[in-house]
Coordinates of C-alpha atoms in Angstrom, one line a residue:
Chain Z
M1 CA -10.3 -201.8 -63.4
V2 CA -9.1 -198.3 -62.8
T3 CA -6.8 -199.7 -60.1
V4 CA -5.3 -202.3 -62.4
L5 CA -4.7 -199.6 -65.1
A6 CA -3.1 -197.2 -62.6
L7 CA -0.8 -200.0 -61.6
V8 CA 0.3 -201.2 -65.0
P9 CA 3.1 -198.6 -65.2
L10 CA 4.5 -199.9 -61.9
G11 CA 4.4 -203.5 -63.1
V12 CA 3.3 -205.0 -59.8
S13 CA 0.0 -206.3 -58.5
T14 CA -2.1 -204.5 -55.9
F15 CA -1.3 -207.5 -53.6
T16 CA 2.4 -207.1 -53.9
L17 CA 2.0 -203.4 -53.4
S18 CA 0.1 -203.8 -50.2
V19 CA 2.6 -206.3 -48.9
A20 CA 5.3 -203.7 -49.6
T21 CA 3.3 -201.0 -47.9
T22 CA 2.8 -203.2 -44.8
A23 CA 6.6 -203.9 -44.8
L24 CA 7.3 -200.2 -44.8
I25 CA 4.9 -199.5 -42.0
F26 CA 6.5 -202.1 -39.7
A27 CA 9.9 -200.9 -40.8
L28 CA 8.9 -197.4 -39.5
A29 CA 7.7 -199.0 -36.2
G30 CA 11.0 -200.9 -36.0
I31 CA 12.9 -197.6 -36.6
G32 CA 11.1 -196.2 -33.6
W33 CA 11.8 -199.3 -31.4
N34 CA 15.5 -199.1 -32.4
V35 CA 15.8 -195.6 -30.8
L36 CA 14.9 -196.8 -27.4
S37 CA 16.2 -200.4 -27.5
G38 CA 19.1 -200.1 -30.0
F39 CA 20.5 -196.7 -29.2
A40 CA 19.6 -196.3 -25.5
G41 CA 19.9 -200.0 -24.8
Q42 CA 16.5 -200.3 -23.0
F43 CA 15.0 -203.4 -24.5
S44 CA 11.3 -202.9 -25.0
F45 CA 9.1 -205.9 -25.4
G46 CA 5.9 -203.9 -25.6
H47 CA 6.2 -201.4 -28.4
A48 CA 2.6 -202.4 -29.4
A49 CA 1.7 -199.8 -26.7
Y50 CA 2.9 -196.9 -28.8
F51 CA 1.8 -198.5 -32.1
G52 CA -1.7 -199.0 -30.7
L53 CA -1.9 -195.5 -29.2
G54 CA -1.1 -194.0 -32.6
A55 CA -3.6 -196.3 -34.4
Y56 CA -6.4 -195.5 -32.0
T57 CA -5.7 -191.7 -31.9
V58 CA -5.9 -191.5 -35.7
A59 CA -9.0 -193.7 -35.8
V60 CA -10.8 -191.9 -33.0
I61 CA -10.2 -188.3 -34.1
F62 CA -11.1 -189.1 -37.7
T63 CA -14.3 -191.0 -37.1
K64 CA -15.6 -189.0 -34.1
Y65 CA -14.3 -185.5 -34.8
S66 CA -13.6 -185.6 -38.6
I67 CA -10.1 -184.3 -37.9
S68 CA -7.6 -185.0 -40.7
P69 CA -5.5 -188.1 -40.2
W70 CA -2.4 -186.1 -41.0
L71 CA -3.0 -184.2 -37.8
G72 CA -3.9 -187.5 -36.2
L73 CA -0.5 -188.9 -37.0
V74 CA 1.1 -186.0 -35.1
L75 CA -1.4 -186.2 -32.3
G76 CA -1.0 -189.9 -32.0
G77 CA 2.8 -189.5 -31.9
L78 CA 2.4 -186.9 -29.1
V79 CA 0.0 -189.1 -27.1
A80 CA 2.5 -192.0 -27.4
A81 CA 5.4 -189.8 -26.5
I82 CA 3.6 -188.6 -23.3
F83 CA 2.7 -192.1 -22.4
G84 CA 6.3 -193.1 -22.9
L85 CA 7.6 -190.2 -20.7
L86 CA 5.1 -191.1 -17.9
T87 CA 5.7 -194.8 -17.9
G88 CA 9.4 -194.4 -18.6
W89 CA 9.8 -191.9 -15.8
I90 CA 8.2 -194.3 -13.4
S91 CA 10.1 -197.4 -14.5
F92 CA 13.5 -195.8 -14.8
R93 CA 13.0 -194.0 -11.5
F94 CA 12.6 -197.4 -9.9
G95 CA 15.7 -198.7 -11.6
L96 CA 13.9 -201.2 -13.9
K97 CA 16.6 -202.8 -16.2
G98 CA 17.1 -205.6 -18.6
A99 CA 14.7 -208.4 -18.3
Y100 CA 12.5 -206.6 -15.8
F101 CA 12.1 -203.5 -18.0
A102 CA 11.2 -205.8 -20.9
L103 CA 8.6 -207.6 -18.9
A104 CA 7.2 -204.3 -17.6
T105 CA 6.8 -202.9 -21.1
F106 CA 5.1 -206.1 -22.1
A107 CA 2.7 -205.8 -19.2
L108 CA 1.9 -202.1 -20.1
A109 CA 1.0 -203.1 -23.7
E110 CA -1.2 -205.9 -22.3
L111 CA -2.9 -203.5 -19.9
L112 CA -3.7 -201.1 -22.8
R113 CA -5.0 -204.0 -24.9
L114 CA -7.3 -205.2 -22.1
T115 CA -8.4 -201.6 -21.3
F116 CA -9.2 -200.8 -24.9
N117 CA -10.9 -204.1 -25.3
N118 CA -13.4 -203.1 -22.6
F119 CA -13.6 -199.4 -23.4
D120 CA -16.9 -198.6 -25.1
Y121 CA -15.7 -195.2 -26.3
V122 CA -13.2 -196.9 -28.7
G123 CA -15.6 -199.6 -29.8
A124 CA -14.5 -202.1 -27.0
G125 CA -14.2 -205.6 -28.5
I126 CA -15.6 -204.6 -31.9
G127 CA -12.9 -202.0 -32.7
I128 CA -13.3 -199.0 -35.0
T129 CA -14.0 -199.2 -38.7
I130 CA -12.8 -196.1 -40.5
P131 CA -15.5 -195.1 -43.1
L132 CA -14.6 -194.0 -46.6
A133 CA -14.5 -190.2 -46.6
G134 CA -14.8 -189.7 -50.3
G135 CA -13.6 -186.4 -51.9
D136 CA -10.1 -185.4 -51.3
S137 CA -8.1 -188.6 -50.7
W138 CA -5.0 -186.6 -49.8
G139 CA -6.8 -184.8 -47.0
S140 CA -8.3 -188.0 -45.6
L141 CA -5.1 -190.1 -46.2
Q142 CA -7.2 -192.9 -47.7
F143 CA -6.2 -193.5 -51.3
E144 CA -8.5 -196.4 -51.5
D145 CA -8.3 -196.6 -55.4
T146 CA -4.7 -195.5 -55.7
P147 CA -2.6 -198.1 -53.7
A148 CA 0.6 -196.8 -55.4
I149 CA 0.2 -193.4 -53.6
R150 CA -0.5 -195.3 -50.3
Y151 CA 2.8 -197.0 -50.8
F152 CA 4.6 -193.8 -51.6
V153 CA 3.3 -192.1 -48.5
A154 CA 4.5 -195.0 -46.4
L155 CA 7.9 -194.7 -48.2
G156 CA 7.9 -191.0 -47.4
L157 CA 7.2 -191.6 -43.7
V158 CA 10.0 -194.2 -43.5
A159 CA 12.3 -191.6 -45.1
L160 CA 11.3 -189.0 -42.6
G161 CA 11.7 -191.5 -39.7
T162 CA 15.2 -192.5 -41.0
L163 CA 16.1 -188.8 -41.3
A164 CA 14.9 -188.2 -37.7
V165 CA 17.0 -191.1 -36.4
I166 CA 20.1 -189.9 -38.2
I167 CA 19.6 -186.5 -36.6
I168 CA 19.1 -188.0 -33.2
K169 CA 22.1 -190.3 -33.5
R170 CA 24.4 -187.4 -34.5
S171 CA 23.1 -185.0 -31.8
R172 CA 24.5 -184.6 -28.3
V173 CA 21.5 -186.4 -26.8
G174 CA 22.1 -189.3 -29.2
S175 CA 25.7 -189.7 -28.0
R176 CA 24.5 -189.6 -24.5
M177 CA 22.0 -192.4 -25.3
L178 CA 24.9 -194.5 -26.7
A179 CA 27.0 -193.8 -23.6
V180 CA 24.2 -194.9 -21.3
R181 CA 23.7 -198.1 -23.3
E182 CA 27.4 -199.0 -23.0
D183 CA 27.8 -198.2 -19.3
E184 CA 25.3 -196.3 -17.4
D185 CA 27.4 -195.8 -14.3
A186 CA 30.4 -194.6 -16.3
A187 CA 28.1 -192.2 -18.3
A188 CA 26.7 -190.8 -15.0
S189 CA 30.2 -190.2 -13.6
L190 CA 31.0 -188.2 -16.7
G191 CA 28.1 -185.9 -15.9
I192 CA 25.5 -187.4 -18.2
N193 CA 22.0 -187.6 -16.8
P194 CA 21.0 -191.2 -17.7
L195 CA 17.4 -190.6 -16.8
R196 CA 17.1 -187.7 -19.2
A197 CA 18.8 -189.5 -22.0
K198 CA 16.5 -192.5 -21.6
L199 CA 13.4 -190.3 -21.4
V200 CA 14.3 -188.5 -24.6
A201 CA 14.9 -191.9 -26.2
I202 CA 11.5 -193.3 -25.0
A203 CA 9.6 -190.3 -26.2
A204 CA 11.2 -190.2 -29.6
S205 CA 10.8 -193.9 -29.9
G206 CA 7.2 -193.8 -29.0
F207 CA 6.5 -191.0 -31.3
I208 CA 7.9 -192.7 -34.4
T209 CA 6.3 -196.0 -33.7
A210 CA 2.9 -194.3 -33.1
V211 CA 3.1 -192.6 -36.5
A212 CA 3.5 -196.1 -38.0
G213 CA 0.5 -197.3 -36.0
G214 CA -1.6 -194.4 -37.1
Y215 CA -0.8 -194.9 -40.7
Y216 CA -1.5 -198.7 -40.3
A217 CA -5.0 -197.8 -39.0
M218 CA -5.6 -195.7 -42.2
F219 CA -4.1 -198.5 -44.3
L220 CA -6.4 -201.2 -42.9
M221 CA -9.3 -198.7 -42.4
F222 CA -9.9 -200.6 -39.2
V223 CA -8.4 -201.0 -35.8
D224 CA -9.2 -203.2 -32.8
S225 CA -7.3 -203.9 -29.6
D226 CA -5.5 -207.0 -30.9
L227 CA -4.3 -205.4 -34.1
A228 CA -3.2 -202.4 -32.2
F229 CA -1.9 -203.7 -28.9
G230 CA -1.6 -207.5 -29.3
P231 CA 1.6 -209.2 -28.1
F232 CA 2.3 -210.3 -31.7
V233 CA 2.5 -206.7 -32.8
S234 CA 5.4 -206.1 -30.3
V235 CA 7.2 -209.1 -31.7
V236 CA 6.7 -208.1 -35.3
I237 CA 8.0 -204.6 -34.5
L238 CA 11.2 -205.6 -32.8
L239 CA 12.1 -208.5 -35.2
R240 CA 12.8 -206.1 -38.0
P241 CA 15.7 -204.3 -36.4
I242 CA 16.9 -207.5 -34.7
V243 CA 17.2 -209.3 -38.0
G244 CA 18.7 -206.2 -39.8
G245 CA 20.9 -204.9 -37.0
V246 CA 20.1 -203.5 -33.6
G247 CA 21.3 -199.9 -33.1
T248 CA 22.1 -199.2 -36.8
I249 CA 20.4 -196.6 -39.0
W250 CA 19.4 -199.0 -41.7
G251 CA 18.8 -202.2 -39.7
P252 CA 15.1 -201.9 -39.4
V253 CA 14.6 -201.2 -43.1
V254 CA 16.9 -204.0 -44.2
G255 CA 15.3 -206.4 -41.7
A256 CA 11.8 -205.4 -42.9
A257 CA 12.8 -206.1 -46.5
I258 CA 14.3 -209.5 -45.7
L259 CA 11.5 -210.6 -43.5
S260 CA 8.7 -209.6 -45.9
V261 CA 10.3 -211.2 -48.9
L262 CA 10.9 -214.4 -46.9
G263 CA 7.4 -214.3 -45.6
E264 CA 5.9 -214.0 -49.0
V265 CA 8.2 -216.7 -50.5
T266 CA 7.2 -219.3 -47.8
R267 CA 3.6 -218.3 -48.0
S268 CA 3.4 -218.7 -51.7
L269 CA 5.4 -222.0 -51.4
V270 CA 2.7 -223.3 -49.1
R271 CA -0.1 -222.0 -51.3
D272 CA 1.3 -223.4 -54.5
P273 CA 4.3 -225.7 -53.9
P274 CA 6.5 -227.2 -56.7
S275 CA 5.8 -230.9 -57.4
F276 CA 8.5 -232.3 -55.2
L277 CA 7.2 -230.4 -52.2
Q278 CA 3.5 -231.3 -52.8
V279 CA 3.0 -232.5 -49.2
I280 CA 3.3 -229.0 -47.8
E281 CA 0.4 -227.6 -49.9
G282 CA -2.0 -225.6 -47.7
A283 CA -0.1 -226.5 -44.6
N284 CA -1.3 -223.7 -42.3
G285 CA 1.4 -222.3 -40.2
L286 CA 4.4 -223.6 -42.1
D287 CA 5.5 -220.0 -43.0
Q288 CA 5.5 -219.2 -39.3
V289 CA 7.7 -222.3 -38.6
V290 CA 10.2 -221.0 -41.2
F291 CA 9.9 -217.6 -39.5
G292 CA 10.7 -219.0 -36.1
L293 CA 13.6 -221.0 -37.6
I294 CA 15.1 -217.8 -39.1
L295 CA 14.8 -216.0 -35.8
V296 CA 16.7 -218.8 -34.0
L297 CA 19.4 -219.0 -36.7
V298 CA 19.9 -215.2 -36.7
I299 CA 20.3 -215.1 -32.9
I300 CA 22.7 -218.0 -32.8
R301 CA 24.7 -217.3 -36.0
A302 CA 24.4 -213.5 -36.5
P303 CA 23.6 -212.0 -33.1
D304 CA 24.2 -208.5 -34.3
G305 CA 21.9 -208.8 -37.3
V306 CA 22.4 -209.1 -41.0
L307 CA 24.2 -205.7 -41.2
G308 CA 26.5 -206.6 -38.3
W309 CA 27.3 -210.0 -39.9
F310 CA 27.9 -208.3 -43.3
H311 CA 30.2 -205.8 -41.6
R312 CA 32.2 -208.5 -39.9
F313 CA 32.4 -210.5 -43.1
R314 CA 33.7 -207.5 -45.0
T315 CA 36.3 -206.5 -42.4
R316 CA 37.5 -210.1 -42.3
S317 CA 38.0 -210.4 -46.0
A318 CA 39.7 -207.0 -46.1
Q319 CA 42.4 -208.2 -43.7
Chain N
M1 CA 14.3 -196.1 -0.8
R2 CA 13.4 -199.8 -1.2
G3 CA 12.3 -200.2 2.4
R4 CA 10.1 -197.2 2.2
S5 CA 8.5 -198.2 -1.1
S6 CA 7.6 -201.7 0.2
K7 CA 5.9 -200.1 3.1
V8 CA 4.0 -197.9 0.7
V9 CA 2.9 -201.1 -1.1
W10 CA 1.7 -202.8 2.0
A11 CA -0.1 -199.7 3.1
G12 CA -1.7 -199.5 -0.3
L13 CA -2.7 -203.1 -0.1
A14 CA -4.2 -202.5 3.3
V15 CA -6.2 -199.6 2.0
V16 CA -7.5 -201.6 -1.0
M17 CA -8.5 -204.5 1.3
A18 CA -10.1 -202.2 3.7
G19 CA -12.0 -200.8 0.7
V20 CA -12.9 -204.2 -0.8
V21 CA -14.1 -206.0 2.3
P22 CA -16.9 -203.6 3.3
Q23 CA -17.7 -203.2 -0.4
T24 CA -18.6 -206.9 -0.6
A25 CA -21.1 -206.4 2.2
W26 CA -22.2 -203.1 0.8
W27 CA -23.0 -204.6 -2.6
D28 CA -24.7 -207.5 -0.8
L29 CA -22.6 -209.8 -3.0
N30 CA -23.9 -213.3 -3.2
H31 CA -21.5 -215.1 -0.8
T32 CA -21.7 -218.3 -2.7
V33 CA -20.4 -216.5 -5.8
F34 CA -17.7 -214.9 -3.7
A35 CA -16.7 -218.3 -2.3
Q36 CA -16.8 -219.8 -5.7
A37 CA -14.4 -217.1 -7.0
V38 CA -12.0 -217.8 -4.1
V39 CA -12.1 -221.5 -4.7
S40 CA -11.8 -221.2 -8.5
G41 CA -9.0 -218.7 -8.0
L42 CA -7.0 -221.1 -5.7
L43 CA -7.6 -224.0 -8.1
I44 CA -6.5 -222.2 -11.3
G45 CA -3.7 -220.7 -9.2
G46 CA -2.5 -224.2 -8.5
V47 CA -2.1 -224.7 -12.2
Y48 CA -0.3 -221.4 -12.5
S49 CA 2.1 -222.5 -9.8
L50 CA 2.7 -225.7 -11.5
V51 CA 3.6 -224.0 -14.8
A52 CA 5.6 -221.3 -13.1
M53 CA 7.8 -223.6 -11.0
G54 CA 9.9 -224.8 -14.0
L55 CA 10.1 -221.3 -15.4
S56 CA 11.2 -220.0 -12.0
L57 CA 14.0 -222.6 -11.8
V58 CA 15.3 -221.8 -15.3
F59 CA 14.9 -218.0 -14.7
G60 CA 16.7 -218.2 -11.4
V61 CA 19.6 -220.5 -12.4
L62 CA 20.2 -219.7 -16.1
D63 CA 19.0 -216.1 -16.0
I64 CA 17.1 -216.8 -19.2
I65 CA 13.6 -215.4 -20.0
N66 CA 12.3 -218.6 -21.5
F67 CA 9.4 -217.6 -23.7
A68 CA 9.2 -221.2 -25.0
H69 CA 8.0 -222.4 -21.7
G70 CA 4.3 -222.4 -22.7
A71 CA 5.1 -223.9 -26.0
L72 CA 6.9 -226.8 -24.3
M73 CA 3.6 -227.3 -22.4
T74 CA 1.9 -227.5 -25.7
I75 CA 4.2 -230.5 -26.6
A76 CA 3.2 -232.2 -23.4
I77 CA -0.5 -231.5 -23.9
Y78 CA -0.5 -233.0 -27.4
A79 CA 1.6 -236.0 -26.3
S80 CA -0.9 -236.7 -23.6
Y81 CA -3.8 -236.1 -25.9
L82 CA -2.4 -238.5 -28.6
L83 CA -1.7 -241.2 -26.0
F84 CA -5.3 -240.9 -24.8
Q85 CA -7.0 -240.8 -28.2
N86 CA -4.9 -243.6 -29.8
Y87 CA -4.1 -245.9 -26.9
G88 CA -6.6 -244.9 -24.3
V89 CA -3.8 -243.9 -21.8
D90 CA -5.2 -242.0 -18.9
P91 CA -3.7 -238.5 -18.7
Y92 CA -2.5 -239.2 -15.2
V93 CA -0.7 -242.3 -16.4
S94 CA 0.8 -240.5 -19.3
L95 CA 2.7 -238.3 -16.8
L96 CA 5.1 -241.2 -16.8
I97 CA 5.8 -240.4 -20.4
T98 CA 5.5 -236.7 -20.7
I99 CA 7.8 -235.9 -17.8
P100 CA 10.8 -237.8 -19.2
L101 CA 9.9 -236.7 -22.7
L102 CA 10.0 -233.0 -21.8
F103 CA 13.1 -233.5 -19.8
I104 CA 14.9 -234.8 -22.9
V105 CA 13.4 -232.0 -25.1
G106 CA 14.6 -229.4 -22.5
V107 CA 18.1 -230.8 -22.3
G108 CA 18.2 -230.8 -26.1
I109 CA 17.1 -227.1 -26.4
Q110 CA 19.7 -226.0 -23.8
R111 CA 22.4 -228.1 -25.5
F112 CA 21.9 -227.0 -29.1
A113 CA 20.2 -223.6 -28.9
I114 CA 20.8 -221.8 -25.6
N115 CA 24.2 -222.9 -24.4
P116 CA 25.8 -221.2 -27.5
V117 CA 24.3 -217.9 -26.5
M118 CA 24.6 -218.0 -22.7
D119 CA 26.9 -214.9 -22.9
A120 CA 24.7 -213.0 -25.3
P121 CA 22.6 -210.0 -24.1
V122 CA 19.3 -210.8 -22.3
H123 CA 17.2 -209.7 -25.3
N124 CA 18.9 -212.2 -27.7
Q125 CA 18.1 -215.0 -25.3
L126 CA 14.6 -213.9 -25.0
L127 CA 14.2 -213.8 -28.8
L128 CA 15.8 -217.1 -29.2
T129 CA 13.3 -218.8 -27.0
L130 CA 10.6 -216.8 -28.7
G131 CA 11.7 -218.2 -32.0
I132 CA 11.6 -221.7 -30.6
A133 CA 8.1 -221.0 -29.2
I134 CA 6.9 -219.8 -32.7
M135 CA 8.3 -223.0 -34.3
I136 CA 6.8 -225.4 -31.8
E137 CA 3.3 -223.7 -31.9
N138 CA 3.2 -223.5 -35.6
L139 CA 4.5 -227.1 -36.1
A140 CA 1.6 -228.1 -33.9
L141 CA -0.7 -226.1 -36.2
V142 CA 0.8 -227.8 -39.3
L143 CA 0.4 -231.3 -37.7
F144 CA -2.9 -231.0 -35.8
T145 CA -4.6 -227.9 -37.4
G146 CA -6.1 -225.2 -35.2
T147 CA -9.3 -227.2 -34.4
P148 CA -9.7 -227.2 -30.6
R149 CA -10.1 -230.6 -29.2
S150 CA -10.9 -231.9 -25.7
I151 CA -11.0 -235.3 -24.0
E152 CA -13.8 -236.8 -22.0
L153 CA -12.7 -238.5 -18.8
A154 CA -15.5 -240.7 -17.5
Y155 CA -14.8 -240.0 -13.9
A156 CA -14.0 -236.3 -14.3
R157 CA -17.6 -235.1 -14.3
N158 CA -18.1 -235.8 -10.6
E159 CA -18.1 -232.6 -8.6
F160 CA -17.5 -232.2 -5.0
D161 CA -19.5 -229.9 -2.8
L162 CA -17.2 -228.3 -0.3
G163 CA -20.0 -227.4 2.0
V164 CA -18.0 -228.1 5.1
V165 CA -16.7 -224.8 6.2
T166 CA -19.0 -222.2 7.6
L167 CA -17.6 -218.8 8.7
D168 CA -19.5 -215.9 10.0
F169 CA -17.6 -213.1 8.3
P170 CA -16.8 -212.4 5.5
L171 CA -17.8 -215.7 4.0
K172 CA -21.2 -216.7 5.5
V173 CA -21.7 -219.6 3.1
F174 CA -18.9 -221.7 1.7
G175 CA -20.8 -223.8 -0.9
A176 CA -18.3 -223.6 -3.8
V177 CA -18.1 -226.4 -6.3
V178 CA -14.8 -228.1 -7.2
S179 CA -14.1 -230.3 -10.3
L180 CA -12.0 -233.3 -9.7
P181 CA -9.3 -232.7 -12.4
K182 CA -8.7 -229.2 -11.1
L183 CA -8.4 -230.5 -7.6
V184 CA -5.9 -233.1 -8.7
A185 CA -3.8 -230.4 -10.6
F186 CA -3.9 -228.3 -7.4
L187 CA -2.7 -231.1 -5.2
A188 CA -0.1 -232.1 -7.8
A189 CA 1.3 -228.6 -7.7
L190 CA 1.8 -228.9 -3.9
V191 CA 3.5 -232.3 -4.3
L192 CA 5.7 -231.1 -7.2
A193 CA 6.7 -228.0 -5.2
G194 CA 7.7 -230.2 -2.3
V195 CA 9.7 -232.6 -4.6
L196 CA 11.4 -229.7 -6.4
Y197 CA 12.2 -228.0 -3.1
L198 CA 13.8 -231.1 -1.7
L199 CA 15.7 -231.8 -4.9
I200 CA 17.2 -228.3 -4.9
Q201 CA 17.8 -228.0 -1.2
R202 CA 18.8 -231.5 -0.1
T203 CA 20.5 -233.4 -2.9
Q204 CA 24.0 -233.2 -4.4
L205 CA 22.5 -232.2 -7.8
G206 CA 20.6 -229.4 -6.1
T207 CA 23.7 -228.1 -4.5
A208 CA 25.5 -228.1 -7.8
I209 CA 22.5 -226.3 -9.4
R210 CA 22.5 -223.6 -6.7
A211 CA 26.3 -223.3 -7.0
S212 CA 26.1 -222.8 -10.8
A213 CA 23.3 -220.3 -10.3
Q214 CA 25.2 -218.1 -7.8
E215 CA 28.8 -218.3 -8.9
P216 CA 29.3 -220.1 -12.2
E217 CA 33.1 -219.5 -12.3
G218 CA 33.5 -220.7 -8.8
A219 CA 31.4 -223.8 -9.4
E220 CA 33.6 -224.5 -12.5
L221 CA 36.7 -224.2 -10.3
V222 CA 35.4 -226.9 -7.8
G223 CA 34.8 -229.3 -10.6
I224 CA 31.2 -228.7 -11.5
D225 CA 30.5 -229.0 -15.2
V226 CA 28.3 -225.9 -15.3
R227 CA 27.1 -226.4 -18.9
R228 CA 25.9 -229.8 -18.0
I229 CA 24.2 -228.5 -14.9
Y230 CA 22.5 -225.9 -17.1
M231 CA 21.2 -228.7 -19.4
I232 CA 19.9 -230.6 -16.5
T233 CA 18.2 -227.5 -15.0
F234 CA 16.5 -226.7 -18.3
G235 CA 15.5 -230.3 -18.5
I236 CA 13.9 -230.2 -15.0
G237 CA 12.2 -227.0 -15.9
A238 CA 10.7 -228.5 -19.0
A239 CA 9.8 -231.7 -17.1
C240 CA 7.7 -229.5 -14.7
V241 CA 5.8 -228.1 -17.6
G242 CA 5.5 -231.7 -19.0
A243 CA 3.7 -232.6 -15.8
A244 CA 1.5 -229.5 -16.1
G245 CA 0.6 -230.4 -19.7
S246 CA -0.8 -233.8 -18.7
L247 CA -2.5 -232.5 -15.6
V248 CA -4.5 -229.8 -17.4
L249 CA -5.5 -231.9 -20.3
P250 CA -8.8 -233.1 -18.7
F251 CA -10.1 -229.5 -18.3
L252 CA -8.5 -227.6 -21.1
F253 CA -9.1 -227.3 -24.8
V254 CA -6.3 -228.7 -26.8
A255 CA -5.0 -226.2 -29.4
P256 CA -1.6 -225.1 -30.6
T257 CA -1.7 -222.0 -28.4
A258 CA -3.0 -223.8 -25.4
G259 CA 0.3 -223.7 -23.5
A260 CA 1.3 -220.2 -24.8
T261 CA -1.5 -218.6 -22.8
F262 CA 0.2 -219.7 -19.6
T263 CA 3.6 -218.2 -20.5
I264 CA 2.9 -214.7 -19.5
I265 CA 1.0 -215.7 -16.4
A266 CA 3.9 -217.8 -15.4
F267 CA 6.2 -214.8 -15.8
V268 CA 3.9 -212.8 -13.6
V269 CA 4.0 -215.6 -11.0
V270 CA 7.8 -215.9 -11.2
V271 CA 8.4 -212.2 -10.7
L272 CA 5.8 -212.1 -7.9
G273 CA 7.3 -215.1 -6.1
G274 CA 10.9 -214.1 -6.7
M275 CA 12.8 -215.8 -9.5
G276 CA 14.4 -219.1 -8.5
S277 CA 12.1 -219.5 -5.5
I278 CA 10.0 -222.7 -5.6
P279 CA 7.8 -221.7 -2.6
G280 CA 7.5 -218.3 -4.2
A281 CA 6.2 -219.9 -7.4
L282 CA 3.6 -221.8 -5.4
V283 CA 2.4 -218.9 -3.4
G284 CA 2.6 -216.5 -6.4
G285 CA 0.5 -218.8 -8.5
L286 CA -2.2 -218.9 -5.8
V287 CA -2.1 -215.1 -5.4
I288 CA -2.4 -214.6 -9.1
G289 CA -5.2 -217.1 -9.4
L290 CA -7.1 -215.3 -6.7
T291 CA -6.4 -211.9 -8.2
Q292 CA -7.7 -213.1 -11.5
E293 CA -11.0 -214.5 -10.2
L294 CA -11.6 -211.6 -7.8
T295 CA -11.0 -209.0 -10.6
Q296 CA -13.5 -211.0 -12.7
L297 CA -16.0 -210.7 -9.9
F298 CA -15.7 -207.0 -9.5
V299 CA -14.9 -206.0 -13.0
P300 CA -16.6 -208.6 -15.2
G301 CA -14.9 -209.5 -18.5
S302 CA -11.4 -208.3 -17.6
K303 CA -9.8 -210.8 -15.3
F304 CA -6.3 -210.2 -16.5
L305 CA -6.5 -206.5 -15.8
G306 CA -6.0 -207.0 -12.1
V307 CA -3.2 -209.5 -12.8
F308 CA -1.2 -207.0 -14.8
V309 CA -1.8 -204.2 -12.3
V310 CA -0.4 -206.5 -9.6
F311 CA 2.5 -207.4 -11.9
L312 CA 3.4 -203.8 -12.6
A313 CA 3.2 -202.9 -8.9
V314 CA 5.5 -205.8 -8.0
L315 CA 8.0 -204.9 -10.8
L316 CA 8.1 -201.3 -9.6
F317 CA 8.1 -201.7 -5.8
R318 CA 9.5 -205.2 -5.1
P319 CA 11.2 -206.6 -8.3
E320 CA 12.9 -209.2 -6.2
G321 CA 9.5 -210.7 -5.4
I322 CA 7.9 -211.9 -2.2
F323 CA 10.4 -214.7 -1.6
G324 CA 13.3 -213.4 -3.6
R325 CA 16.5 -212.0 -2.2
V326 CA 17.5 -208.5 -3.2
R327 CA 19.9 -208.9 -6.2
R328 CA 22.8 -206.6 -6.6

């Protein structure tokens, strides 16, 4: 009752608010993915690795050592950045590129999923349920009875992430990343160290995505190996920037907005269809079919995402 | 650098084997259990080879990471299942339908979805096939719900006792049990590998496929319609997985994600065997099957752990695979 009253000023239901919060969390994860794959051009198909490390770090230090999740978000980011540096150093050193790098990142995420699924310290197959802390909800990052604040914190994190990416893109190391993406050999001949640029990218990318994962664990108050490291998590993360626009500042946010609205529309259509579409009522999976169709159409029709398509459209009509 | 690192891998493997072999004796492992793991590994490995062959062909010729490969298998599994449930068609007979059906589906996908993006970056092609996979799997979910089903073949329950081989060391007893459908799938993988190999190496179509894979522009110049060859190649790749779908039906639960579970394993096999190499897919499948079952034996409950460790090692030390040529 208190919840409903608290939300009346906002004019949206708790459900809508939690959908919006989830959208923001995955937008942040997509912002992280975009640094490595969009700016530095190293396509990652396993960003669930960083997302999951962030989620587990927050869950473990909060439930086992009662350390504030705020610190957990930073620690999770560091753990993921270190993991990124180690695995990135090994794979870039061995010259993994393109499809092979994508498959290697996927395999790494799967290895983490299988390891955590068998690791008793982190609850193995059962996962970790984060208990209600009570008391100061700001300190414990829980906001169980104030979903609006939960939403605003997610919004704040996305703003911070976007700011970080703007800073990265405008910095020297950001320009080096773009140079490496365009032509690694040419960049190297200009005195750029491609390995270093890629390592900075993977560390920053992992950090940002891990923060999203950590907040997701606090949002769900639960984490298990599938939610954290599952292959679908990687796909969900990279789809946002792909749909919005790879390598752009706002691509992940635009993509997250489009996909979550579309997802909700198709889901509610299936739940409660208009009379002429009665046949699809309760058709489980139909929203995912639409989702797949959108993906296929985006790749064929707008390979540089909605922002790229919009940009081309605008330059064409200006001529 | 490469030469040295592959030596490092072989040395590493030798150390691991030197560690594992005495360990089996040390732990006094039940040899029947060990034999069973080896036999199960080879049998499931045969299925992996079967699924991976088509993927390897597509990967090698088109340079496409086809994430829809397992979803195509789902189509074949459901087609075979419906034929069996509604008309009593034996899965081995339905091969005559699923193979051409999947060939047509494959040609269609290449024609309408992939040909337009052949020049796009690798990740866009990967995502395109991923989108197709999501569509197929969830259409199956819409049409058939998620309830797992299975079929009962009257003659499939017979089990053969392979109690013929007796070795002194390391396998003292070789009393593993083999189920008929898995044996058939295994043998079919061998046959299919042979047929595919001959098709690629000995026929005119195969020559055109190899030419299109190596030098698309050159192939175009000598009058090969490369786009058409791409369509046929994708069709053949899909037909392989069509065969796999019918062959695994007797020992697999039918569900929308039934095929998808093979996709990643198939990629592991393809990278291990060398992309584009049919013998590589065959051997790679068997190696991965063995790896999986032996990991399960030593680290219960985590059979894929070993598989991914092997995968990462191959990616790092020998990305061109066992049978692959070094790519520039």
